[in-house]
CSV table of C-alpha atoms and ligand atoms in Angstrom, one decimal:
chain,number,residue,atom,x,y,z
A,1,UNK,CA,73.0,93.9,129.0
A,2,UNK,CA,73.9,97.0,127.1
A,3,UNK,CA,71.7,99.7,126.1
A,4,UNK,CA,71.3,100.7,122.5
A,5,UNK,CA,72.7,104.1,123.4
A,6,UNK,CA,76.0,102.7,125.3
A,7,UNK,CA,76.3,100.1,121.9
A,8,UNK,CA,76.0,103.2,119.5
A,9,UNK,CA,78.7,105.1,121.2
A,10,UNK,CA,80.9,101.6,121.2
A,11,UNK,CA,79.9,101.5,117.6
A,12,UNK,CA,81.1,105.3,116.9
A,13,UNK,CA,84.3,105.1,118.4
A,14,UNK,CA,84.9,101.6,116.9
A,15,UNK,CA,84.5,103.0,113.4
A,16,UNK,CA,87.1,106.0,113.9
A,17,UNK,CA,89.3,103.7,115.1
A,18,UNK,CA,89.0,101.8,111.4
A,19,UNK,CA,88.0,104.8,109.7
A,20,UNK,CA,88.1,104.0,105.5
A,21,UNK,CA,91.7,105.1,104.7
A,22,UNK,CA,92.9,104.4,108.5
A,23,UNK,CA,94.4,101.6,110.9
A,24,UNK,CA,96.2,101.2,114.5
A,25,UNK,CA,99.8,101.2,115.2
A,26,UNK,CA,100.4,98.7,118.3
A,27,UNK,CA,103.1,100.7,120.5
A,28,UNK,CA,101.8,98.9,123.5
A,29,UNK,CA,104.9,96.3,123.3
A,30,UNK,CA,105.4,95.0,127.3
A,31,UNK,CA,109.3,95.8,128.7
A,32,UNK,CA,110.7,92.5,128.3
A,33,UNK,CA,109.2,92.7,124.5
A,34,UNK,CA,110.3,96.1,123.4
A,35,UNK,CA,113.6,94.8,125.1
A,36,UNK,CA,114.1,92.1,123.2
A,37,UNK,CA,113.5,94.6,120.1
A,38,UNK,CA,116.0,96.9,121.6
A,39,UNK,CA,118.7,94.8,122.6
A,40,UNK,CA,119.3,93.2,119.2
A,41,UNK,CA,119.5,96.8,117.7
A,42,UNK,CA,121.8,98.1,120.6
A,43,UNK,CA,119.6,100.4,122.5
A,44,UNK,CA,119.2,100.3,126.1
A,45,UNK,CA,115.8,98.9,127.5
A,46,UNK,CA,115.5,101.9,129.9
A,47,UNK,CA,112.2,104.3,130.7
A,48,UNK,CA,113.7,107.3,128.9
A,49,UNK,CA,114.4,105.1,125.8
A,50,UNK,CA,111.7,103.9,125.7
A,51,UNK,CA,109.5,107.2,126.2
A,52,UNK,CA,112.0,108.9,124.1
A,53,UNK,CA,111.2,106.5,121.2
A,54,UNK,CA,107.4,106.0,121.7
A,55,UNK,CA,107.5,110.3,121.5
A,56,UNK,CA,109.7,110.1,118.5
A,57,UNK,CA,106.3,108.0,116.8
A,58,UNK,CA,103.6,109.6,118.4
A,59,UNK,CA,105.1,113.4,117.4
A,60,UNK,CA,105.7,111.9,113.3
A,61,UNK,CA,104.0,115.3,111.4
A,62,UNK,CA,100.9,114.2,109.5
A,63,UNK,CA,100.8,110.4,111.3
A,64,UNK,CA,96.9,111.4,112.1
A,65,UNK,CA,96.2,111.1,107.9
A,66,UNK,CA,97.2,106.9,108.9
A,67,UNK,CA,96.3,105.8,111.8
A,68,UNK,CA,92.5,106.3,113.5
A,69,UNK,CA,94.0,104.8,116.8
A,70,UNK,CA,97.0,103.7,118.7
A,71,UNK,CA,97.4,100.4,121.4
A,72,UNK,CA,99.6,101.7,124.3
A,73,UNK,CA,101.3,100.2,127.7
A,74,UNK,CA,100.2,101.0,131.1
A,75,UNK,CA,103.7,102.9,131.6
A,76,UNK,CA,103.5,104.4,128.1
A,77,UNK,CA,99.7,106.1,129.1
A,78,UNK,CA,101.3,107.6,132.1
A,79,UNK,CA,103.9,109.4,130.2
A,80,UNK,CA,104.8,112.7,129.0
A,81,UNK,CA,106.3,114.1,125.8
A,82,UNK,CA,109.4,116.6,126.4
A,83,UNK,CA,107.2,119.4,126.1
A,84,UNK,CA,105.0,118.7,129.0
A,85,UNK,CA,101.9,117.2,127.5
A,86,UNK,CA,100.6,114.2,128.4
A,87,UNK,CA,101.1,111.5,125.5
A,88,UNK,CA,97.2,110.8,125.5
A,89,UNK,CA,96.3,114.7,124.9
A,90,UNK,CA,99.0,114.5,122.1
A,91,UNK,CA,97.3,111.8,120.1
A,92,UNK,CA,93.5,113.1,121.0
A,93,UNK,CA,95.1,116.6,119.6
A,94,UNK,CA,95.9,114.8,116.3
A,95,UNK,CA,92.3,113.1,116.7
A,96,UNK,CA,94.4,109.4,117.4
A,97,UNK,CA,92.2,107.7,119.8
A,98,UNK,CA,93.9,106.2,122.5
A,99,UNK,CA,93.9,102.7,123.6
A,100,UNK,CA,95.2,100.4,126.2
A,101,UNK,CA,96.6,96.7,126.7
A,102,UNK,CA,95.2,95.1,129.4
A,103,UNK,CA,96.3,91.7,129.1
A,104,UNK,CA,99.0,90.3,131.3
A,105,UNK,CA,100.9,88.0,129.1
A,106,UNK,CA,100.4,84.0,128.8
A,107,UNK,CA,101.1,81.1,131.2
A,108,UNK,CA,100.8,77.3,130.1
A,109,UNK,CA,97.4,75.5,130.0
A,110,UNK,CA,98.0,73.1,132.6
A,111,UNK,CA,96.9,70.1,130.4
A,112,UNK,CA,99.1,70.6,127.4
A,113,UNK,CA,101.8,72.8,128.8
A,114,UNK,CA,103.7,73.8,125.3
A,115,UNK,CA,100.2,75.9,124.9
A,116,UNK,CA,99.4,79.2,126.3
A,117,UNK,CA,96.3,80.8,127.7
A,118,UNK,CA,96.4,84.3,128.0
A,119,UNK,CA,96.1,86.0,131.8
A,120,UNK,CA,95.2,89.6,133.5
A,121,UNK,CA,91.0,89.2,134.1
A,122,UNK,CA,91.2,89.3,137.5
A,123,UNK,CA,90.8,93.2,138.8
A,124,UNK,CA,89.7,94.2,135.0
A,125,UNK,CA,87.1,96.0,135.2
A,126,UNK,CA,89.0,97.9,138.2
A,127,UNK,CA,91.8,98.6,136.1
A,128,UNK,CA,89.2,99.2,133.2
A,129,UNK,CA,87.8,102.0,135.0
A,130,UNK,CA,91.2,103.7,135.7
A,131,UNK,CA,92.1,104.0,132.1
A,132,UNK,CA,89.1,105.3,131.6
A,133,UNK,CA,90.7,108.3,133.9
A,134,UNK,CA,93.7,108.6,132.1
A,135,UNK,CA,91.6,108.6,128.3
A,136,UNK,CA,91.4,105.1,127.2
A,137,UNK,CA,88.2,104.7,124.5
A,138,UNK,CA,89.5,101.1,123.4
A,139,UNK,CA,91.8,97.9,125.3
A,140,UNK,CA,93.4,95.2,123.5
A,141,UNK,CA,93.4,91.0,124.8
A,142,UNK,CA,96.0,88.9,122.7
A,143,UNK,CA,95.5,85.0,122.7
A,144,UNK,CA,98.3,82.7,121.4
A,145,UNK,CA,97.4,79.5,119.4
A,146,UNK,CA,100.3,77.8,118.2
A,147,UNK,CA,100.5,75.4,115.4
A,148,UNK,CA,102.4,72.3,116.2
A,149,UNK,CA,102.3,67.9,117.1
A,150,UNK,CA,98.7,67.7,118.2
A,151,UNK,CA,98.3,71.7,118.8
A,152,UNK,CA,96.0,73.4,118.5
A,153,UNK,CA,93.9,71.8,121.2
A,154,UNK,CA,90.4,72.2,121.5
A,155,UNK,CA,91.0,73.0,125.3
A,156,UNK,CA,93.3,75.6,124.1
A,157,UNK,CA,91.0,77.4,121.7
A,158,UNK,CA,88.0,77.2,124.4
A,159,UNK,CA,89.6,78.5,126.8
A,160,UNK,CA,91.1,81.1,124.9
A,161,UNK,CA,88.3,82.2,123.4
A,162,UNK,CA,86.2,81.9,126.8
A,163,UNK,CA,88.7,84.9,128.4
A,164,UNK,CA,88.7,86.6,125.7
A,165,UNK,CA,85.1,87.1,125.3
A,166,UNK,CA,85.2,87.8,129.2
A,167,UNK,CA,87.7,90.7,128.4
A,168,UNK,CA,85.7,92.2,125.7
A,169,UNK,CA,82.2,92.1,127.9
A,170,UNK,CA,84.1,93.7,131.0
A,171,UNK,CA,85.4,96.4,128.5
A,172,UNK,CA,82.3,97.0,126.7
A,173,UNK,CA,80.2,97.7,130.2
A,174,UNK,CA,82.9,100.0,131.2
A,175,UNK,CA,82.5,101.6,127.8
A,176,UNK,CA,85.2,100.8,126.2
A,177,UNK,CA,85.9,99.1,122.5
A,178,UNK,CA,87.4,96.0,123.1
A,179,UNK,CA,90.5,94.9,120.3
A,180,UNK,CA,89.6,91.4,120.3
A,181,UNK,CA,93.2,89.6,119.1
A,182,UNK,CA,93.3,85.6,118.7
A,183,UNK,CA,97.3,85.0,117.0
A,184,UNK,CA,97.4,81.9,115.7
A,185,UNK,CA,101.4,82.3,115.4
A,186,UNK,CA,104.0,82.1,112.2
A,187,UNK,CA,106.6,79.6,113.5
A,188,UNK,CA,106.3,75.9,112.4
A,189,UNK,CA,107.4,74.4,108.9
A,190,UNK,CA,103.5,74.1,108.6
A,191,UNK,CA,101.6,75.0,105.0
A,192,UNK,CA,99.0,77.4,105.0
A,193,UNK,CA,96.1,75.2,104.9
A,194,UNK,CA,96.9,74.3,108.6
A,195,UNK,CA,96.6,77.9,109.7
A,196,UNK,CA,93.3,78.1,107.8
A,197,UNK,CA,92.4,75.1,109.6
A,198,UNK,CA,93.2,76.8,113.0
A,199,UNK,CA,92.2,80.5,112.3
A,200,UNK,CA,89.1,78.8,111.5
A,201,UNK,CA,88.5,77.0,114.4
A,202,UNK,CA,89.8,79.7,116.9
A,203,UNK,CA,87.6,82.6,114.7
A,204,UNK,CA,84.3,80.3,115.3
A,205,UNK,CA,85.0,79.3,118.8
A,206,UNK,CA,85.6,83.2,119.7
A,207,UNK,CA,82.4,84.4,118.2
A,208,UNK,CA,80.7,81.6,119.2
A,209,UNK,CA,81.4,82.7,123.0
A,210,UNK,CA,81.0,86.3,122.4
A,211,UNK,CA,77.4,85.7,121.2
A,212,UNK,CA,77.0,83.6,124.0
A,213,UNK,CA,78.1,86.4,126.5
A,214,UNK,CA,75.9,88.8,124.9
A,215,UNK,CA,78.8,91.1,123.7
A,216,UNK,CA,78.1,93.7,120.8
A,217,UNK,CA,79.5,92.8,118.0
A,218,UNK,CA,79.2,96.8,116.4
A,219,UNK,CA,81.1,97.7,119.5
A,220,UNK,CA,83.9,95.5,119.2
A,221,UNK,CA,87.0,95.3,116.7
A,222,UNK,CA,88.6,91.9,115.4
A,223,UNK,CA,92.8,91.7,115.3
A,224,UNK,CA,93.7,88.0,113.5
A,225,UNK,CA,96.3,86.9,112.5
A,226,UNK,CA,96.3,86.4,108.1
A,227,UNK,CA,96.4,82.9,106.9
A,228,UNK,CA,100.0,81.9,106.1
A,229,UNK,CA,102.2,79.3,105.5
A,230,UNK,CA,104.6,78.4,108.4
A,231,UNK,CA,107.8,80.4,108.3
A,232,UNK,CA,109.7,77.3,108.0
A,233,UNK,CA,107.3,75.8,105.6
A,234,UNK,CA,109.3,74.9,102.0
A,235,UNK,CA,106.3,76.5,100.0
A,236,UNK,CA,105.4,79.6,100.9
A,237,UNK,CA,101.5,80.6,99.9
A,238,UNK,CA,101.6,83.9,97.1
A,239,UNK,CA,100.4,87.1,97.9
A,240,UNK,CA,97.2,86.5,96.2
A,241,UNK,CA,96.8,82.7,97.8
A,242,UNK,CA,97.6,84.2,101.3
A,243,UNK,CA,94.4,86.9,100.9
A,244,UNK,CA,92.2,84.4,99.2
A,245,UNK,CA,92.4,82.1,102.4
A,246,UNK,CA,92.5,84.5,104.6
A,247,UNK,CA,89.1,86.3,103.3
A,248,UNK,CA,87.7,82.5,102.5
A,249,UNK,CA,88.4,81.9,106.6
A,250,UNK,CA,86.8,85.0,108.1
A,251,UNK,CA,84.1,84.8,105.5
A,252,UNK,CA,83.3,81.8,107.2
A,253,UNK,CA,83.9,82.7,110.8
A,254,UNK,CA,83.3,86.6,111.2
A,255,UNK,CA,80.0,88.0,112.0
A,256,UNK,CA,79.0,91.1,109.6
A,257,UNK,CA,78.0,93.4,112.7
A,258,UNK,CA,81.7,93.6,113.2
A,259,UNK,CA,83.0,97.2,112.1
A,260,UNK,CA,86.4,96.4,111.4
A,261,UNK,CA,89.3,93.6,111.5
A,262,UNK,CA,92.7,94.8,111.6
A,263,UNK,CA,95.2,92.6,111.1
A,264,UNK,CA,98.3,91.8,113.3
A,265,UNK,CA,101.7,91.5,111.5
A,266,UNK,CA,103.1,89.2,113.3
A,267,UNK,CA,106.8,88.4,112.2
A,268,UNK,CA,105.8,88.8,108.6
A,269,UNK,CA,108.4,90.8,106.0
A,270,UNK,CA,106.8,94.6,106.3
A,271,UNK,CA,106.5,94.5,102.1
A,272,UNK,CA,104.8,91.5,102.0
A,273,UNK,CA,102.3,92.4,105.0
A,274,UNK,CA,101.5,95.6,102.8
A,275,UNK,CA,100.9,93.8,100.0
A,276,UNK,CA,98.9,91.3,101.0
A,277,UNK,CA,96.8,93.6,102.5
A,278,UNK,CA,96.2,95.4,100.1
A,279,UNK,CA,95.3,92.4,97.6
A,280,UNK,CA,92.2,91.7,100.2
A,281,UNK,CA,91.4,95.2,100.1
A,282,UNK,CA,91.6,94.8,96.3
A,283,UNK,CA,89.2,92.1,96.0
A,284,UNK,CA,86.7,93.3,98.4
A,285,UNK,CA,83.5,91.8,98.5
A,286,UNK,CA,82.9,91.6,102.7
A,287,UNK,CA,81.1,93.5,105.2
A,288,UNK,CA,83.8,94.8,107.3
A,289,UNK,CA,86.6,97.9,107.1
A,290,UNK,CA,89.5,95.9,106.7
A,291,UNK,CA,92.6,97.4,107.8
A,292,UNK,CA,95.9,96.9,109.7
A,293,UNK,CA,96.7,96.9,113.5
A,294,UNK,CA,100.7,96.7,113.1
A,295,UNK,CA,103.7,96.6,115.5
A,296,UNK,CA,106.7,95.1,114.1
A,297,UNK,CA,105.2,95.8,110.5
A,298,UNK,CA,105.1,99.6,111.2
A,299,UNK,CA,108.0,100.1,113.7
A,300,UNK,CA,110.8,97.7,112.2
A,301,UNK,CA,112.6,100.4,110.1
A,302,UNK,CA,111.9,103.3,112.6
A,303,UNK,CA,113.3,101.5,115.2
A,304,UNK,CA,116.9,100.9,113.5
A,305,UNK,CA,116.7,104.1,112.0
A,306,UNK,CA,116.4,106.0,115.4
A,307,UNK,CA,118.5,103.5,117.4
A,308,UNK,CA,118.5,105.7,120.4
A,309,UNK,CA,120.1,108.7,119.3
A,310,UNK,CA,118.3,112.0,119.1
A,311,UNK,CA,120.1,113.3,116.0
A,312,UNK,CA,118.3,110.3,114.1
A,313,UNK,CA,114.6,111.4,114.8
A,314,UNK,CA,113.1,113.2,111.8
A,315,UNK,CA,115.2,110.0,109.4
A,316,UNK,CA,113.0,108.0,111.4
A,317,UNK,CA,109.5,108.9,111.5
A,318,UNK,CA,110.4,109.8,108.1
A,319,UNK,CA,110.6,106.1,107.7
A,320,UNK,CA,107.4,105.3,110.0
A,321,UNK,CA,105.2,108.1,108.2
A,322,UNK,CA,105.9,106.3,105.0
A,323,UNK,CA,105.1,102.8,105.9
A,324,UNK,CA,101.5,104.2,107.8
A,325,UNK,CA,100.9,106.2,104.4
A,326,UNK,CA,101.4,102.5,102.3
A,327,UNK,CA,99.4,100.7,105.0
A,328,UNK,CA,96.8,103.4,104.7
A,329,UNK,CA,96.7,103.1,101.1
A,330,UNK,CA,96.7,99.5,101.3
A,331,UNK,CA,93.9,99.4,103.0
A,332,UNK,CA,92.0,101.3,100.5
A,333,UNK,CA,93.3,98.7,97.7
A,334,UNK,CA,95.6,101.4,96.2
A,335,UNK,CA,99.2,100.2,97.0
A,336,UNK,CA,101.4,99.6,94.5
A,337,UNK,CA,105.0,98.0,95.1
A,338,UNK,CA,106.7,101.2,92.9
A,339,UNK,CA,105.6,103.2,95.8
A,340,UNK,CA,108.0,101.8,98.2
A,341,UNK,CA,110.8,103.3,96.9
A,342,UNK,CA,109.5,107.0,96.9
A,343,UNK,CA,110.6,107.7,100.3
B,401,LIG,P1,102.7,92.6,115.4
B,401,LIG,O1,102.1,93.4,114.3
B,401,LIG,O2,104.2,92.8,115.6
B,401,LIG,O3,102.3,91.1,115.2
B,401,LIG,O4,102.1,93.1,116.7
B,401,LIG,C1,100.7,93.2,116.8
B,401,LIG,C2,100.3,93.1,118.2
B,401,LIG,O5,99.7,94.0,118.7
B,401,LIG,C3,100.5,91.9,119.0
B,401,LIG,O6,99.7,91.8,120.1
């Protein structure tokens, strides 16, 4: 068990990470991920391209007004900017936290093989205590549930949620805040009562076992997924439908010791994202900061803009600063669609 002195300092750095007009950028994409991101744009999936562009983010002027932290890779915490410095000192400079992945990707669940549980607890808290070394203060677990014939199954959630609270424990005792990230995924012609349905069940399942483990819930953060209709799916939910279920679902499930949620993007159009956001943010009303933890709906347009080539590098963070500053202001329930276009 924790002491109340190790859960206040889980608590404080948990808070700056979802600081009130603040989120996370995800830049902790695995190789064959940020491969599959750079192939379709036509940049090569090598180390320098990829060190090159996580530099090009990390270096944006003024990114520290948007983002209290940042997810990285285990290769990405190793590495350098041009100058010299470590990428780690250049975000604590900026007063970015730092944080690490530490999950190792999926494999099937044995009894209903189209599912995924999620892998890498063996050697944790070994691995836990080494990015403690190289700066880590937070780690990040992503569970898949995917909507589909018969799916989710309740093996699938339990066992999803059972590693996942295993993850966060291990992280908490080796003092760090654990990004706690059940995706119930976009794809399916589903409507959006059916990821209600699931975000619900996954949401109580997860908090069910972290109670059960004893894990803090002021030391942890929440990453879900919103509640959407299928991407397939005829009928798409509004803006102001997707944040009503999608606060009506963690209102149910969440536990108000939590200090933040910050959502995943997850495939969704980068406007849209921001906007629903901010209608949550707009109706307020919950005990959590409620904020964004983006990849794809930070990094899409940076990523073309840049497309490997140095000469495109102030264009592009350019691009990225003004997406964190409308997530930022999202967040606070101050975004407006007019403001996209004053880049
Ligand atoms: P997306 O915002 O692209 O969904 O990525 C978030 C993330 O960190 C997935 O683990």
């Amino acid at each position: 068990m924790l002491d109340q002195h190790q859960i206040a300092e889980l608590n404080k750095i948990a808070k700056a990470m979802v600081a009130p007009d603040k989120g996370i950028l995800a830049a902790d994409e695995s190789m064959p991920t940020i491969g599959k991101r750079f192939t379709s744009l036509g940049i090569e999936n090598s180390e320098e391209n990829r060190r090159a562009y996580r530099e090009t983010l990390f270096t944006t002027p003024g990114i520290e007004e948007f983002l209290g932290g940042i997810i990285l890779f285990d290769e990405t915490i190793r590495q350098k900017a041009s100058d010299g410095r470590m990428f780690t000192q250049i975000l604590q400079e900026k007063g970015i936290i730092p944080g690490i992945k530490v999950d190792q990707g999926t494999e099937p669940l044995p009894n209903s093989p189209q599912e995924k549980i999620t892998k890498g607890l063996e050697g944790l808290p070994g691995r836990l205590a080494d990015y403690v070394i190289l700066g880590a203060k937070f780690a990040k677990w992503r569970a898949v549930i995917t909507i589909g014939a018969g799916t989710p199954t309740d093996e699938c959630i339990q066992e999803n949620a059972k590693r996942l609270a295993e993850y966060a424990l291990d992280c908490q005792q080796a003092g760090i805040v654990p990004i706690v990230e059940p995706e119930v995924l976009l794809d399916g012609d589903h409507k959006s009562e059916r990821c209600e349905e699931a975000t619900t069940r996954i949401l109580k399942a997860l908090f069910a076992e972290l109670k059960n483990k004893g894990v803090a819930l002021e030391g942890l953060i929440l990453k879900p997924n919103m509640v959407l209709s299928g991407k397939d799916c005829q009928v798409q939910a509004s803006v102001k439908e997707v944040a009503e279920a999608t606060l009506r679902t963690l209102k149910v499930a969440v536990s108000a010791e939590v200090p933040g949620v910050a959502f995943l993007s997850g495939g969704q159009d980068d406007v849209l994202a921001t906007a629903r956001l901010n209608e949550m943010n707009k109706i307020g009303g919950f005990p959590w900061q409620l904020t964004f933890s983006f990849s794809r709906g930070l990094q899409n347009l940076p990523m073309k803009i840049w497309a490997g080539k140095q000469e495109n590098i102030e264009v592009a963070q350019k691009a990225f600063s003004h997406r964190a500053k409308l997530n930022s202001l999202a967040r606070q329930g101050k975004y407006s669609e007019a403001l996209e276009k004053e880049i």
